Short mmCIF file of C-alpha atoms in Angstrom, two decimals:
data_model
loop_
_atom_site.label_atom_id
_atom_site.label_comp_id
_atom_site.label_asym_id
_atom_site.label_seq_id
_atom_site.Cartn_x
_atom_site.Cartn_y
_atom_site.Cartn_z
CA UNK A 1 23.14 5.14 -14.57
CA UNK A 2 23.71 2.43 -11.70
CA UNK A 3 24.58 4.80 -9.18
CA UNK A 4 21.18 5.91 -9.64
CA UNK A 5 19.21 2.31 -8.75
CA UNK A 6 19.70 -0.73 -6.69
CA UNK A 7 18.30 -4.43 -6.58
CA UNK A 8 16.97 -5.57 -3.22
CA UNK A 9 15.76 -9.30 -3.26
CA UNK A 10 13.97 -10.57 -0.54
CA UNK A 11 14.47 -14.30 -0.75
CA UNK A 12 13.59 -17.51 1.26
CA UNK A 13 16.22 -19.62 3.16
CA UNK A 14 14.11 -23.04 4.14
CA UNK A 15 15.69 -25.72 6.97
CA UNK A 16 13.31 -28.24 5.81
CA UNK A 17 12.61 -29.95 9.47
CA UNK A 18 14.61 -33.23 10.47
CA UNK A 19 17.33 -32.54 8.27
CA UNK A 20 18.61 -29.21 10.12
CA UNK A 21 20.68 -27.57 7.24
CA UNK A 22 19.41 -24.35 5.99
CA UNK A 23 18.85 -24.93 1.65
CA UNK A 24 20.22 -22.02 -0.99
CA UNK A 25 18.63 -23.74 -3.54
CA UNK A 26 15.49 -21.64 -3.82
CA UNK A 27 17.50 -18.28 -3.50
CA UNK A 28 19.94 -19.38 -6.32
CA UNK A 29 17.08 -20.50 -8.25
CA UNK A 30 15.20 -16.72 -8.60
CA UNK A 31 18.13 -14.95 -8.47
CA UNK A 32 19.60 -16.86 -11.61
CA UNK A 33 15.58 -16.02 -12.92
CA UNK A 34 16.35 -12.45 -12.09
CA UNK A 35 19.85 -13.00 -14.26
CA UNK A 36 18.06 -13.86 -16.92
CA UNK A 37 15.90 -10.64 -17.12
CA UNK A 38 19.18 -8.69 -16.90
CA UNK A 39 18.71 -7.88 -13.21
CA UNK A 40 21.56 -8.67 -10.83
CA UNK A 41 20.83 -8.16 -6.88
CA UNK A 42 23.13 -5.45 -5.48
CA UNK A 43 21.93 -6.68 -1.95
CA UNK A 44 20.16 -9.81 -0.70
CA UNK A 45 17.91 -9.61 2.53
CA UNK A 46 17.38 -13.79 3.65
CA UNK A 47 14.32 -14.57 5.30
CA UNK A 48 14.38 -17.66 7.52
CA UNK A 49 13.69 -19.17 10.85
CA UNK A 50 17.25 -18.41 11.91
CA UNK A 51 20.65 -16.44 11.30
CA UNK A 52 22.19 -18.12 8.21
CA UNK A 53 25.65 -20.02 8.83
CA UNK A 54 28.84 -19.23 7.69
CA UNK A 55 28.74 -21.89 4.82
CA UNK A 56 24.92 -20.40 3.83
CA UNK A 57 26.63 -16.99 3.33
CA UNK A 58 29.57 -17.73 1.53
CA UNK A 59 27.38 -20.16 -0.97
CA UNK A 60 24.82 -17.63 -1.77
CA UNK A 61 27.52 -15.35 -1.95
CA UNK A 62 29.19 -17.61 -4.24
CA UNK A 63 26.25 -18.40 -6.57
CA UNK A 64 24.34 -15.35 -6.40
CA UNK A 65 27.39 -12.96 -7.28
CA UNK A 66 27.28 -11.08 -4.27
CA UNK A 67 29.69 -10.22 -1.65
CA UNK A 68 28.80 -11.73 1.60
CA UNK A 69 28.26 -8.24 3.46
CA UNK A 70 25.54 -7.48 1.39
CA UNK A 71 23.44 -10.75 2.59
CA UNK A 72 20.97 -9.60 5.76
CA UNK A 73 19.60 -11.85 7.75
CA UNK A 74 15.87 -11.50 8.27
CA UNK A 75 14.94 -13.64 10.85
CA UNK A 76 12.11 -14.46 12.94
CA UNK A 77 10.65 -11.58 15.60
CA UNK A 78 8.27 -10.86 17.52
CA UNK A 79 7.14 -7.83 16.80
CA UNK A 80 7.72 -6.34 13.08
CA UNK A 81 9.12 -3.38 14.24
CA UNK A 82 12.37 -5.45 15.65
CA UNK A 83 13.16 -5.68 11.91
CA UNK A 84 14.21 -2.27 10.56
CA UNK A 85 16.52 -2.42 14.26
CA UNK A 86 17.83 -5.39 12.56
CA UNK A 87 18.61 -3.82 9.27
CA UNK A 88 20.50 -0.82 10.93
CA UNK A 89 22.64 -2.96 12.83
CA UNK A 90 23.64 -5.00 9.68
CA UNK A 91 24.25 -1.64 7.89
CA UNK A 92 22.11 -2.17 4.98
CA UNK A 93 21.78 1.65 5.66
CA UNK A 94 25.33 1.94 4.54
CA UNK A 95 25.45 -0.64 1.92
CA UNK A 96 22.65 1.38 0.13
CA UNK A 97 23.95 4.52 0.51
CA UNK A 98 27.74 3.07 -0.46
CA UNK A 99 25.64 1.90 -3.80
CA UNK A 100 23.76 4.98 -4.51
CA UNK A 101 26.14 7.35 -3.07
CA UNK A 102 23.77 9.33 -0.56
CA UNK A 103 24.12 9.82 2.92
CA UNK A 104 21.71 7.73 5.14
CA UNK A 105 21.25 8.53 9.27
CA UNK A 106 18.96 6.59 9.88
CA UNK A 107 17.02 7.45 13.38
CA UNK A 108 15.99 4.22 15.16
CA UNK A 109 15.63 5.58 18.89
CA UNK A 110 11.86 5.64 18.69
CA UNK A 111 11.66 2.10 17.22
CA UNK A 112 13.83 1.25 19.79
CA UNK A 113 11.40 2.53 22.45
CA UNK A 114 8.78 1.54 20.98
CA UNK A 115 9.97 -2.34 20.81
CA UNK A 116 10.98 -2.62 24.38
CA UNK A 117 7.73 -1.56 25.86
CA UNK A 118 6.00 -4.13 22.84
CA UNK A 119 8.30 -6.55 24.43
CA UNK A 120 8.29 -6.20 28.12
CA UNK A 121 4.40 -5.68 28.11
CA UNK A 122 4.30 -9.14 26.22
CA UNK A 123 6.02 -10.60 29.40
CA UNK A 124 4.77 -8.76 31.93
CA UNK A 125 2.01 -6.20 31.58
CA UNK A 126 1.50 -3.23 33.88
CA UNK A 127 -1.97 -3.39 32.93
CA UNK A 128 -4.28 -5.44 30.35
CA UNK A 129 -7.16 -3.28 28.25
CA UNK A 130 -9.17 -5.93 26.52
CA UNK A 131 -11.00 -4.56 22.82
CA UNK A 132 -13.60 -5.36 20.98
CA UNK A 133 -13.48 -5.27 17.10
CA UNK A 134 -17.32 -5.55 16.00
CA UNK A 135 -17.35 -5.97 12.29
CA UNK A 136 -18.79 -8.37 9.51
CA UNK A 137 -15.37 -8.94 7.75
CA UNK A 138 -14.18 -11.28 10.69
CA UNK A 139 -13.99 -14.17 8.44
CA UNK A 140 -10.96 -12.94 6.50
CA UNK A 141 -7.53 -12.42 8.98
CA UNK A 142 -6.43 -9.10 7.39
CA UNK A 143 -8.96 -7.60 6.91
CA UNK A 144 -9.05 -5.56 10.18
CA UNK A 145 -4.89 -5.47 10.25
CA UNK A 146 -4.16 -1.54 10.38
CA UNK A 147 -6.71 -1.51 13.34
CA UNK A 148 -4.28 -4.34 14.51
CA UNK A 149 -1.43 -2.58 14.28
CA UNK A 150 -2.84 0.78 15.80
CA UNK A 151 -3.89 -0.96 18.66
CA UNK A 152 0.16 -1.97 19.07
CA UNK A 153 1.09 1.62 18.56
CA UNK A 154 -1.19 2.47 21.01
CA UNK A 155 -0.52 0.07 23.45
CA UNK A 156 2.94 1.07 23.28
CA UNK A 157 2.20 4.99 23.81
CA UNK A 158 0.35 4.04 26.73
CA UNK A 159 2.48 1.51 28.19
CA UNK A 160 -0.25 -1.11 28.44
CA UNK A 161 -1.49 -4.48 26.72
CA UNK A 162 -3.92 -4.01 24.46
CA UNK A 163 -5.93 -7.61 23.82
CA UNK A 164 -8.15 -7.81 21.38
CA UNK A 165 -11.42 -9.77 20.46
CA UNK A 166 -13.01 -10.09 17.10
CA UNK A 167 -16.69 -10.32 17.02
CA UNK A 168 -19.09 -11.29 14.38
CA UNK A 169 -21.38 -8.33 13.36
CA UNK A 170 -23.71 -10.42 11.71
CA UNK A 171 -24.15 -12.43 14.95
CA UNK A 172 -23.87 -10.27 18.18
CA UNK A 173 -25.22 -10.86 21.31
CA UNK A 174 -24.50 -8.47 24.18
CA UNK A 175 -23.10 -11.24 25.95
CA UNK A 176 -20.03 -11.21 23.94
CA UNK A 177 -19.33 -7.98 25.54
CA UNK A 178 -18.46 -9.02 29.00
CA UNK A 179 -14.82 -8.23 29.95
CA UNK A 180 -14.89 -5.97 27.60
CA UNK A 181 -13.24 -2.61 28.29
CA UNK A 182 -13.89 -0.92 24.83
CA UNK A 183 -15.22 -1.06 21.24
CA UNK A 184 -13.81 -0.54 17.90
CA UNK A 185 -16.76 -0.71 15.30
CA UNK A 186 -14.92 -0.55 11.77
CA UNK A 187 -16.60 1.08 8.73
CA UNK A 188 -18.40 -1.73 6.44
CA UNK A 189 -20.30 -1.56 3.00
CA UNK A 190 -23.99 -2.38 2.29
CA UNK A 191 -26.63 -3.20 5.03
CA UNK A 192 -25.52 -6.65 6.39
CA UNK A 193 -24.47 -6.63 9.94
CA UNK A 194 -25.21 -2.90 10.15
CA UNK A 195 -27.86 -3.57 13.20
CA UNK A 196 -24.82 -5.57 15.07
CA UNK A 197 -22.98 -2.86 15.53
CA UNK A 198 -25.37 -0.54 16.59
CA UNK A 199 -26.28 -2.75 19.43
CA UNK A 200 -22.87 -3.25 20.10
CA UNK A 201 -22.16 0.69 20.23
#
C-alpha cells in the first residue's frame, strides 16, 4: 500500500543571474510530468544556489501539492558530506519515517567530525601532503573520482590536506614528480601508458 513507498524528487530551483528571483517553473513543470504518470511527490528536496524564500516555498507548495515542510533545501556546500547534516536538520528523517511509519535515528556525529576537519583543513591546514595520480584516463574528470573521494576520507582521518595532481601516463617524465610526496598508480586496461607508470612507481 502507500505506507509501504514514498516519492522523493530532486528538482532544480534556477535564479537566472541579473534578475535575482529564484524560478518554480521547472519544478512545477516535472512534477506535473510525474502527475501524469500517476506519481505524486510525497517530499521535494530543491537544489539551488541558495535557501529558497518564503514565497518559493509556499508556490511550489501550492502547485506541486505538497505541504511546505516537506520541501528541503539543497543548497550549495563545500564538501558533499555537509549535505546529509543538512537533511537531518530539516527532518527529512522524520518526514520519511512519518510517511512510511518506521523509526529513523539517524547517527550524524561522525559526519559531523568528519566535515569540520574537511573544513578547517580547507582554511588552514596543519600540514599539506601533495599526491600524485599517474594514470591514462586523465582526460575524462570522473574517471579517477572514488580515488578522489578516498583521498578526502583520508585526509580527514589524518587531520591533514591531501592535494592532489593528475598526471598523464601516456606522457610522464620524472620531472613531474617533484614536490611530490606520494603516488597513486590506478589500475588501467590494455598496454597504453603501462610503461608510465612503471617509471613513475
Amino acid at each position: 500500500g502507500s505506507d509501504n513507498i514514498a516519492f522523493v524528487h530532486l528538482t532544480y530551483i534556477p535564479s537566472p543571474v541579473g534578475i535575482n528571483e529564484q524560478k518554480s517553473k521547472p519544478t512545477q513543470q516535472s512534477v506535473k510530468t510525474l502527475n501524469k504518470a500517476g506519481i505524486f511527490p510525497d517530499l521535494i528536496i530543491a537544489r539551488s544556489s541558495q535557501l529558497l524564500t518564503k514565497q518559493m516555498r509556499q508556490k511550489i507548495a501550492m502547485f506541486c501539492n505538497v505541504d511546505t515542510s516537506s520541501i528541503i533545501d539543497n543548497t550549495d556546500v563545500s564538501t558533499i558530506y555537509e549535505i546529509p547534516i543538512s537533511f537531518y536538520k530539516q527532518g527529512l528523517h522524520e518526514i520519511l519515517g512519518s510517511k512510511l511509519k518506521i523509526n529513523v535515528k539517524p547517527k550524524v556525529d561522525g559526519l559531523e567530525r568528519l566535515v569540520g576537519i574537511i573544513k578547517r583543513n580547507l582554511v588552514s591546514p596543519q600540514r599539506i601532503v601533495n599526491i600524485a595520480i599517474c594514470g591514462k584516463y586523465t582526460e575524462l574528470g570522473d574517471s579517477y573520482a572514488s580515488i578522489f573521494e578516498s583521498l578526502i576520507h583520508v585526509s580527514a582521518n589524518l587531520d591533514i590536506l591531501v592535494k592532489t595532481t593528475v598526471i598523464d601516463s601516456t606522457n610522464f617524465d620524472e620531472g613531474m614528480l617533484k614536490g611530490i610526496d606520494g603516488i597513486v598508480v590506478p589500475g588501467g586496461f590494455g598496454g597504453r601508458g603501462y610503461a608510465g607508470k612503471i617509471r613513475a612507481i
